Coordinates of C-alpha atoms in Angstrom, one line a residue:
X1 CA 148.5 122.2 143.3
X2 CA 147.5 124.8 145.8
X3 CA 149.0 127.4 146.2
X4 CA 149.8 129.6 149.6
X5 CA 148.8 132.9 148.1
X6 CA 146.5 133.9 145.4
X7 CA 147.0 133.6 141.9
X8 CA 148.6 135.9 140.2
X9 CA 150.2 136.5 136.7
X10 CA 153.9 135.2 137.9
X11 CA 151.8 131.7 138.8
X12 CA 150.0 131.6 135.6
X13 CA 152.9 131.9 133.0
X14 CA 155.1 129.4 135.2
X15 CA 152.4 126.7 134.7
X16 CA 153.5 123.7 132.8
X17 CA 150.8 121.9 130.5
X18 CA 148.0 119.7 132.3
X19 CA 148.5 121.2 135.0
X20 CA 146.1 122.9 137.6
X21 CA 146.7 125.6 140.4
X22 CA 144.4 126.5 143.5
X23 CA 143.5 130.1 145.2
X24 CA 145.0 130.1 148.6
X25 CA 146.3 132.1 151.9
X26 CA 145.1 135.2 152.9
X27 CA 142.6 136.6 150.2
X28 CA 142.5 133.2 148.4
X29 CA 138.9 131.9 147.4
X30 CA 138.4 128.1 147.7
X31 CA 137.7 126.5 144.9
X32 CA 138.8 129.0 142.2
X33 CA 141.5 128.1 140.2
X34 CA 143.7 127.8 137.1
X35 CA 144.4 125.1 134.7
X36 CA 145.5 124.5 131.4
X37 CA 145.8 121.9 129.4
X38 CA 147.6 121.5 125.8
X39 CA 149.2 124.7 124.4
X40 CA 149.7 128.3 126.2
X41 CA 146.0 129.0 127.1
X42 CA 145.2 128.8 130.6
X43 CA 141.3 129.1 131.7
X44 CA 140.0 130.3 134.5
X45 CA 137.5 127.7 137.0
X46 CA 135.8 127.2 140.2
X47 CA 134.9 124.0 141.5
X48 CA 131.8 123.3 143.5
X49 CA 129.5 121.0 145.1
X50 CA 125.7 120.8 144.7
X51 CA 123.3 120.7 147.3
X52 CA 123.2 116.8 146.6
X53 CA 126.8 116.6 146.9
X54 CA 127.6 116.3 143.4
X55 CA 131.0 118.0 142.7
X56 CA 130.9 120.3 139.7
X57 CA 133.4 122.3 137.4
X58 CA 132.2 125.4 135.8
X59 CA 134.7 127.4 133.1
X60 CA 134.7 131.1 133.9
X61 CA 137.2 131.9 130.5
X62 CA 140.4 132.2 129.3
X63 CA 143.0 134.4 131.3
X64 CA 143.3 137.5 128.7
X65 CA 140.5 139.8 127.1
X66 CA 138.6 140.3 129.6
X67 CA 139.3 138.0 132.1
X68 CA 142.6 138.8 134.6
X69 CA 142.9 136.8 137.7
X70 CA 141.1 139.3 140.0
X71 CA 138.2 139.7 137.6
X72 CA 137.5 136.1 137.5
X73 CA 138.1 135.6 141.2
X74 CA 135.3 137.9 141.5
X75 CA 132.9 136.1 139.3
X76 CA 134.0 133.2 141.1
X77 CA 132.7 134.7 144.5
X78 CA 129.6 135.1 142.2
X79 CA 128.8 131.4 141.5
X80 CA 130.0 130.3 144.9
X81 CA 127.3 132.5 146.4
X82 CA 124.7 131.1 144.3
X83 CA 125.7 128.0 145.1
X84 CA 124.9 128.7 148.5
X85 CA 121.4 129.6 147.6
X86 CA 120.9 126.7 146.0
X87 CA 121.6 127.2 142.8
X88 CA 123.7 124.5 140.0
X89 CA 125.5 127.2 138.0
X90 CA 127.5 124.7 135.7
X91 CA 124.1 122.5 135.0
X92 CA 122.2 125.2 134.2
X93 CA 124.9 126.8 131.8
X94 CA 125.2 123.0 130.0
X95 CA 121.3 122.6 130.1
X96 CA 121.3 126.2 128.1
X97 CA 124.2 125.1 125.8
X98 CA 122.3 121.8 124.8
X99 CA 118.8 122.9 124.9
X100 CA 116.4 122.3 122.0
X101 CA 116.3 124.3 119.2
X102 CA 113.1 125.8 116.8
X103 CA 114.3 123.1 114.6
X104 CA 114.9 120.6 117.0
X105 CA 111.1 121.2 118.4
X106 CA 109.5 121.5 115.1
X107 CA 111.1 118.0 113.9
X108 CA 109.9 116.4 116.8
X109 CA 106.7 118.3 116.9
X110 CA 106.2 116.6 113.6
X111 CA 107.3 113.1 114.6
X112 CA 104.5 112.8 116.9
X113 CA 101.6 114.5 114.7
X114 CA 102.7 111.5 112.1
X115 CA 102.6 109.1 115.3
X116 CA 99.1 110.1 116.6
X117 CA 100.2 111.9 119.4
X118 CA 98.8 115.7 119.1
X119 CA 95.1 116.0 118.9
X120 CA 93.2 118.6 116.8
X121 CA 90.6 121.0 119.2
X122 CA 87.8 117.8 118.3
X123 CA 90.5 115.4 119.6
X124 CA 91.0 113.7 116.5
X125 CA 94.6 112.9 115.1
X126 CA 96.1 115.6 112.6
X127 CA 95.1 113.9 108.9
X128 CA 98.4 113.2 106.6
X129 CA 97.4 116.5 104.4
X130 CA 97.4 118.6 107.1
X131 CA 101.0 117.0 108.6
X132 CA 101.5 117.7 105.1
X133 CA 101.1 120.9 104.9
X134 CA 102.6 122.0 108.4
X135 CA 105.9 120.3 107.3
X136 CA 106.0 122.7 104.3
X137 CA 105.2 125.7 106.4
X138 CA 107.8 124.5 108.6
X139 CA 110.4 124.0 106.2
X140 CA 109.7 127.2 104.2
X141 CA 109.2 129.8 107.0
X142 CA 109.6 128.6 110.4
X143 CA 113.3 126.6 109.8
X144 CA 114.8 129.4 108.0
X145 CA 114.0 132.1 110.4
X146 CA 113.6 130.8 113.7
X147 CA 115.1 127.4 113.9
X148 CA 118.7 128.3 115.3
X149 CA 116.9 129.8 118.1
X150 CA 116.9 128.0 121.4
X151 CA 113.2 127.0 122.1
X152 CA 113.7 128.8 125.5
X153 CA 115.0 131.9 124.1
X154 CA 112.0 132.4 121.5
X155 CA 110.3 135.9 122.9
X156 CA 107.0 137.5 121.5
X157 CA 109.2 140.2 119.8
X158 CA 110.6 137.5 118.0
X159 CA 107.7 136.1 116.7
X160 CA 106.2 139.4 115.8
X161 CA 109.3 140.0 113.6
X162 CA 109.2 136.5 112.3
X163 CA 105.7 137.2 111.3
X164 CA 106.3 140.5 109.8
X165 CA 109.1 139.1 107.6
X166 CA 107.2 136.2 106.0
X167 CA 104.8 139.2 105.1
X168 CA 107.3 141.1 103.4
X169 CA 108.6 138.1 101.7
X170 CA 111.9 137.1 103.0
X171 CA 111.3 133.6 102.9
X172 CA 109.8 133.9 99.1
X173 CA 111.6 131.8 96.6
X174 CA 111.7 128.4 94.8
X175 CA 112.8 125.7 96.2
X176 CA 113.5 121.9 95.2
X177 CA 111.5 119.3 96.5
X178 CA 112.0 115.7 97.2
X179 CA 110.3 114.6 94.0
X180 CA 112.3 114.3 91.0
X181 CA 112.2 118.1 89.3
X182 CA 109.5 119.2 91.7
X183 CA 109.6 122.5 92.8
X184 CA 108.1 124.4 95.8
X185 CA 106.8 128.2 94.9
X186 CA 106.9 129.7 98.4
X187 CA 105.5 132.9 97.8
X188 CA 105.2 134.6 101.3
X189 CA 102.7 137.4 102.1
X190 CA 100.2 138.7 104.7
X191 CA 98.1 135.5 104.5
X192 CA 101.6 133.3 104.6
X193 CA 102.3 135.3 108.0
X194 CA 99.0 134.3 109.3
X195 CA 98.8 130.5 108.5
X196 CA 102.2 130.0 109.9
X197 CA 101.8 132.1 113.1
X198 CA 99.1 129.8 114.0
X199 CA 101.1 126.8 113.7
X200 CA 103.8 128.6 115.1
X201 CA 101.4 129.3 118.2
X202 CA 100.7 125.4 118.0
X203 CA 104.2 123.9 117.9
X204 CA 104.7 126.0 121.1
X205 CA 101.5 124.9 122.9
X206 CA 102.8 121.8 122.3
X207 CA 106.4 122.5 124.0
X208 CA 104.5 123.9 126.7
X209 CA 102.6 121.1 127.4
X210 CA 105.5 119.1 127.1
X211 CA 107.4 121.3 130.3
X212 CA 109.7 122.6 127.3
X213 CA 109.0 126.2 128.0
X214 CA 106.6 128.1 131.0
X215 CA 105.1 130.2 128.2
X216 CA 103.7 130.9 124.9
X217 CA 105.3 133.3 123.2
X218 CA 102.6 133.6 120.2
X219 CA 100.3 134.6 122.5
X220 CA 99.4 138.0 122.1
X221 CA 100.8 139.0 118.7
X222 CA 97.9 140.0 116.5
X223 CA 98.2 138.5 113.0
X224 CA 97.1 140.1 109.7
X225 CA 93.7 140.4 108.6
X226 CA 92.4 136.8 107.4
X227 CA 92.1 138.6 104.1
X228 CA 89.9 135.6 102.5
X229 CA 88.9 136.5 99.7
X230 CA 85.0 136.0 98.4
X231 CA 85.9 135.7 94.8
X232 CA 83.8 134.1 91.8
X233 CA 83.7 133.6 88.5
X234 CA 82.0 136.0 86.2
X235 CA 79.2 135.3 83.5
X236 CA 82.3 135.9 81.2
X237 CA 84.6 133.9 83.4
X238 CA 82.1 131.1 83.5
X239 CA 82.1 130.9 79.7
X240 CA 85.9 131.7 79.2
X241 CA 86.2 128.6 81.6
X242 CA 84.2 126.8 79.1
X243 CA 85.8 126.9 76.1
X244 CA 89.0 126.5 78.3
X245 CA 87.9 123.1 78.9
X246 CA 86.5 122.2 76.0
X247 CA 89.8 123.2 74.0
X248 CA 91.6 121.0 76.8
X249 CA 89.6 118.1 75.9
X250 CA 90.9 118.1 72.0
X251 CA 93.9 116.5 70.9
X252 CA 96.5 119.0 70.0
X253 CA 97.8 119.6 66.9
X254 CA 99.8 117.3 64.7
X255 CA 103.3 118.3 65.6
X256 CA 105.6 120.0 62.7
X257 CA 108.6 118.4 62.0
X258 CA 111.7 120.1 63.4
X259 CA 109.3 122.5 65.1
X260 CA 108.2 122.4 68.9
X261 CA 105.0 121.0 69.6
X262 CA 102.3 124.1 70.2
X263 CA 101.1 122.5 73.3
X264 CA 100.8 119.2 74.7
X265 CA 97.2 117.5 75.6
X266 CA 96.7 118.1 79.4
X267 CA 95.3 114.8 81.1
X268 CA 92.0 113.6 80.9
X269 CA 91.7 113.1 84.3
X270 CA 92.6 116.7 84.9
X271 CA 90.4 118.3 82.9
X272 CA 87.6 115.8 83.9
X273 CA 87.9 116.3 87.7
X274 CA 88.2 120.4 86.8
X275 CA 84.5 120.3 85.3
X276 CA 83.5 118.0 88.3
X277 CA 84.8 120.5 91.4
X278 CA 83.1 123.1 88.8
X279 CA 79.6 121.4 89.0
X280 CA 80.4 119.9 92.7
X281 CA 81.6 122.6 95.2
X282 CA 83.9 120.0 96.2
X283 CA 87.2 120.4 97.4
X284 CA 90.3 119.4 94.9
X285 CA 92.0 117.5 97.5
X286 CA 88.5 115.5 98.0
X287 CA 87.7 114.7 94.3
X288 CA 91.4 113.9 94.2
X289 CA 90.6 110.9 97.1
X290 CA 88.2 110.1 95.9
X291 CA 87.6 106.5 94.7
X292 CA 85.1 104.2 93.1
X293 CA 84.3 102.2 96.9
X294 CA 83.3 106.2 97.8
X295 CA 80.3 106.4 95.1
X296 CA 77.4 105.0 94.9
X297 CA 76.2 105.8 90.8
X298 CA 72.8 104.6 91.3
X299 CA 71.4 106.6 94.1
X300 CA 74.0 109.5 93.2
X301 CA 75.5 109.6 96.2
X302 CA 79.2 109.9 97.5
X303 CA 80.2 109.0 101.1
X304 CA 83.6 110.3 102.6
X305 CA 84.8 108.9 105.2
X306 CA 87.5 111.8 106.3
X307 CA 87.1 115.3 104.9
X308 CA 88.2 118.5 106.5
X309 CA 85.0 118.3 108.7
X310 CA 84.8 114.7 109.1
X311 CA 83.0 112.0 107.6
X312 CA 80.1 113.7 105.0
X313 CA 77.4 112.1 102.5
X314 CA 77.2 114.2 99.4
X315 CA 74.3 114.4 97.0
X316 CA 75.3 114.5 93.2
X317 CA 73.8 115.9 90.7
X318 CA 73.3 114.3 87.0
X319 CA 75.8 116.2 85.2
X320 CA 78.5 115.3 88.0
X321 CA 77.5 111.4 88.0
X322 CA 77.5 111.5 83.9
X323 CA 81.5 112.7 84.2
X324 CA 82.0 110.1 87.0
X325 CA 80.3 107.1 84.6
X326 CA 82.8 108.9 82.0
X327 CA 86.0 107.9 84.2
X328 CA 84.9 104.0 83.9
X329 CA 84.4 102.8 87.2
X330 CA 86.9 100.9 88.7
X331 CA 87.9 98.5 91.5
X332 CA 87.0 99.8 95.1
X333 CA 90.4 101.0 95.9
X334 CA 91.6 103.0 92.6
X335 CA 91.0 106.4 92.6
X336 CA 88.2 108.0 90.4
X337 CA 90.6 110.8 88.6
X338 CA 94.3 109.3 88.8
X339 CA 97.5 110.5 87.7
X340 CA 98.7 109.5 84.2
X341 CA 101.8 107.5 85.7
X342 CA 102.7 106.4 89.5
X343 CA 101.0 105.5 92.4
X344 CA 98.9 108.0 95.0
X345 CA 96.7 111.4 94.4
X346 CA 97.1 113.5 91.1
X347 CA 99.7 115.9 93.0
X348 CA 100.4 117.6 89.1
X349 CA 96.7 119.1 89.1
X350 CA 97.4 123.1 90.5
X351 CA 100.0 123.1 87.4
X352 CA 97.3 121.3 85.1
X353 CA 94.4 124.0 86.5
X354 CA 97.0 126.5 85.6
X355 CA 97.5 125.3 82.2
X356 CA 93.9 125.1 81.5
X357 CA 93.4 128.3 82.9
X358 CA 95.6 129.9 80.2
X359 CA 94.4 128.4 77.6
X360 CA 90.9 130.3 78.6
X361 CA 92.8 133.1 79.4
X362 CA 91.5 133.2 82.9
X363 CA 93.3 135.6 85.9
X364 CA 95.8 134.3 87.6
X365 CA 93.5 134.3 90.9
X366 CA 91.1 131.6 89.6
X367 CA 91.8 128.7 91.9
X368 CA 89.9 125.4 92.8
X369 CA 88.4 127.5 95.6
X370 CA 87.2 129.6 93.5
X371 CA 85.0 127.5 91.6
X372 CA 83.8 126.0 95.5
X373 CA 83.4 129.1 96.1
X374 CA 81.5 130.2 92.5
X375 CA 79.0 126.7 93.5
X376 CA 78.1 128.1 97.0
X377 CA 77.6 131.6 95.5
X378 CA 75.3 130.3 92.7
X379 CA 72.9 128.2 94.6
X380 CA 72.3 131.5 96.8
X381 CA 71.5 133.3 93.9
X382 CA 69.3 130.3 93.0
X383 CA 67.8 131.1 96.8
X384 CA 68.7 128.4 98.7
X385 CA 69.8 128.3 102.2
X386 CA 73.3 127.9 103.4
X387 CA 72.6 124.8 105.6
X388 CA 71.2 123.3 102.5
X389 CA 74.4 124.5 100.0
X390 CA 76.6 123.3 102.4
X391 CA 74.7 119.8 102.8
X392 CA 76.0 119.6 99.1
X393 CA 79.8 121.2 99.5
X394 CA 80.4 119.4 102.8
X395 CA 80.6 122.9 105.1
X396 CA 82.4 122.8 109.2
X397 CA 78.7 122.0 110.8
X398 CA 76.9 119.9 107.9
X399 CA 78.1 116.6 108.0
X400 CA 76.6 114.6 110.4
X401 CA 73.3 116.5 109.3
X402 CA 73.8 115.6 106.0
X403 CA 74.6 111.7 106.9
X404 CA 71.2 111.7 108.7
X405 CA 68.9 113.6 106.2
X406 CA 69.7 112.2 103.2
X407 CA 68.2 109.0 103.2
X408 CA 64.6 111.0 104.1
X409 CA 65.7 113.9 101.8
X410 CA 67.0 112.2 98.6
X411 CA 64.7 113.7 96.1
X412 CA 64.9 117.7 97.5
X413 CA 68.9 117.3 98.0
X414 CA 69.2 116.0 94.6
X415 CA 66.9 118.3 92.9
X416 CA 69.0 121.1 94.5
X417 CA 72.2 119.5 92.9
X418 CA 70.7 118.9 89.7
X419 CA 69.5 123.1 89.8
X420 CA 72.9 124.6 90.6
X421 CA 75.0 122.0 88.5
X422 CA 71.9 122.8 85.2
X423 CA 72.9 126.9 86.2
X424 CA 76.2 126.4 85.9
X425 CA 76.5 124.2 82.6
X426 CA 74.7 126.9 81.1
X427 CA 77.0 129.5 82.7
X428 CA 79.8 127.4 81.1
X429 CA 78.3 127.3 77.8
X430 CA 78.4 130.7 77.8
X431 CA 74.7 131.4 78.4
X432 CA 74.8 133.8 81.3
X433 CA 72.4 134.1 83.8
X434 CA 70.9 130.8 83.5
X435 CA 66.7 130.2 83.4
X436 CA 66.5 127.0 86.0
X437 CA 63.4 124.6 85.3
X438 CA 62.0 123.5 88.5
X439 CA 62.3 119.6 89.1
X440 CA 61.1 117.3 91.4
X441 CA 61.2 118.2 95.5
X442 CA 61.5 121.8 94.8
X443 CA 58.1 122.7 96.4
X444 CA 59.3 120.6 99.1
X445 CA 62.5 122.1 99.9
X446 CA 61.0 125.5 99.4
X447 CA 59.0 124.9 102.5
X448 CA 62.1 123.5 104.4

């Protein structure tokens, strides 16, 4: 109904329910209005029409605190001027209350990483490990700090603070996983920060691209220090790790009745694929692919076909071929160290290189990088170039030379193996700084 005067207060409380009232005579505004519906409350609207002639309804608020009838005529004067400019008022306030959130964008982020769809810098798709591991990042960090946020809303202040709070450890805790009894140790810290910030500053790249926002808001927050650190093992570390593995190796003792066992044998394939990434250089998650269609025993050679860098040719030495033979080759397709029970990778190795950590009575920080890291450090000391130690590891910028120059190169490549793997059985016997025999294609590589 319209009325012939404004509204007022006397017109609002004589209003019946599902009913609607209209500004007008002298003073009036067209298209403001009242209306209420079931109940007492009575809300105040304008009504509109595009510059497309759509018609539109926009809710200013509810008569009462704060709105009175000559407040929210007001604001209605408000949105009928923007109108006029050429501004959609009610679609933008329903595109705001519906718009994406952190959560919504990471989810979908990670739908099309698993489909293929977001390329890494070398245009190749993102590898399941790494979907992998942004998931986690996402689920630990991003999800419980950002992802009630509207994607548009998201400012660089924000993601400094959301930065400096995964460094102070808010997100730190255990958490279940969808594995029976698995657990998740999210730990938080500095490095934490950094890692997620740069997939933080990729989701959004991505939502940018996509015409989700006009800007990214990582962009210009300085993260923490890489803070890598260059650790290695010790002389005393080497032979601590030693004796570690060799006690894993033995069967543990004959249980007492009615007592708990004093430990329980960690698996074979554990402890086997520890001395191999010991002797190797290797990465855990790459001796963990690894399978028996990926080896070639006879020349002593390993091709993989997808590794962090791409596809690489590594040259093994003895020792790591005699722990392979050791594993009993297999069909093509079965994995070289496998878990004692289920299908896929051995995902129950960090806790098993814990365990046989302890049992040398190893620090804490002693990690599968560590011995990489302990490898590359090594065959420096033995003098040997990095492009040729990382022909061996698989290092960003050797793989394709690898692939190329080690059908020409066999004998130098595996004499190098053969010297650093020889240094470091001795290291792990407990012999310290290891005397190294020469072998064959030393000369050679020496000239290199």
């Amino acid at each position: 109904m319209r009325l012939d005067h404004p509204i007022g207060l006397r017109d609002l409380k004589a209003m019946q329910e599902n009913s609607t009232v209209w500004d007008g005579g002298r003073g009036g505004v067209s298209g403001f209005g009242a209306r209420r519906q079931k109940g007492t409350a009575v809300a105040f609207i304008v009504l509109y029409r595009t510059a497309e002639g759509r018609k539109r309804f926009q809710t200013i608020g509810r008569h009462g605190a704060p709105w009175t009838p000559d407040m929210a005529r007001d604001e209605a004067k408000k949105i009928l001027g923007s109108v006029t400019a050429g501004a959609d008022p009610a679609a933008e306030k329903h595109e705001k209350r519906h718009a994406a959130t952190m959560a919504d964008l990471c989810d979908q982020y990670l739908q099309d990483a698993e489909a293929g769809k977001i390329l890494t810098r070398k245009g190749a798709t993102k590898k399941a490990s790494t979907i992998g591991t942004d998931a986690s990042r996402i689920k630990a960090h991003i999800k419980p700090l950002l992802g009630h946020l509207k994607v548009k809303a998201v400012t660089r202040a924000d993601v400094q603070t959301f930065m400096e709070n995964i460094a102070e450890g808010q997100t730190r805790g255990r958490k279940k996983m969808e594995k029976p009894r698995a657990l998740s140790n999210i730990r938080g810290g500095k490095g934490a920060a950094s890692r997620t910030i740069g997939l933080l500053g990729a989701i959004f790249t991505y939502a940018e691209r996509r015409g989700l926002v006009t800007a990214n808001p990582v962009r210009g927050v300085v993260r923490y220090a890489d803070g890598q650190r260059k650790r290695r093992l010790t002389d005393a570390e080497y032979a601590a790790l030693g004796r570690a593995l060799d006690k894993a190796a033995e069967p543990p003792p004959p249980a007492v009745a009615g007592e708990k066992p004093a430990r329980s044998a960690p698996w074979p394939a554990a402890v086997a694929a520890m001395r191999f990434l010991a002797l190797t250089g290797w990465r855990s998650g790459e001796a963990l692919t690894l399978t028996w269609g990926m080896v070639d025993l006879p020349r002593r050679t390993a091709r993989l076909p997808d590794t962090k860098t791409g596809e690489s040719v590594r040259p093994l030495s003895t020792a790591a071929c005699d722990i392979l033979r050791a594993q009993h080759p297999g069909e093509p397709d079965h994995l070289v160290f496998p878990p004692v029970r289920g299908a896929g990778t051995m995902t129950g190795f960090p806790k098993m290189f814990e365990r046989i950590g302890k049992l040398g009575e190893l620090p804490a920080d002693i990690t599968p990088h560590v011995l990489r890291h302990s490898f590359v450090s090594l065959g420096n000391d033995l003098g040997y170039t990095e492009a040729t130690i990382g022909m061996l590891v698989g290092h960003k910028g050797t793989g394709s030379t690898t692939s190329g120059y080690i059908h020409a190169a066999d004998d130098v490549l595996l004499n190098v193996a053969d010297r650093i793997a020889s240094a470091t059985l001795r290291k792990l016997a407990g012999e310290g700084a290891a005397m190294v025999v020469e072998g064959p294609g030393a000369a050679a590589l020496a000239r290199a």
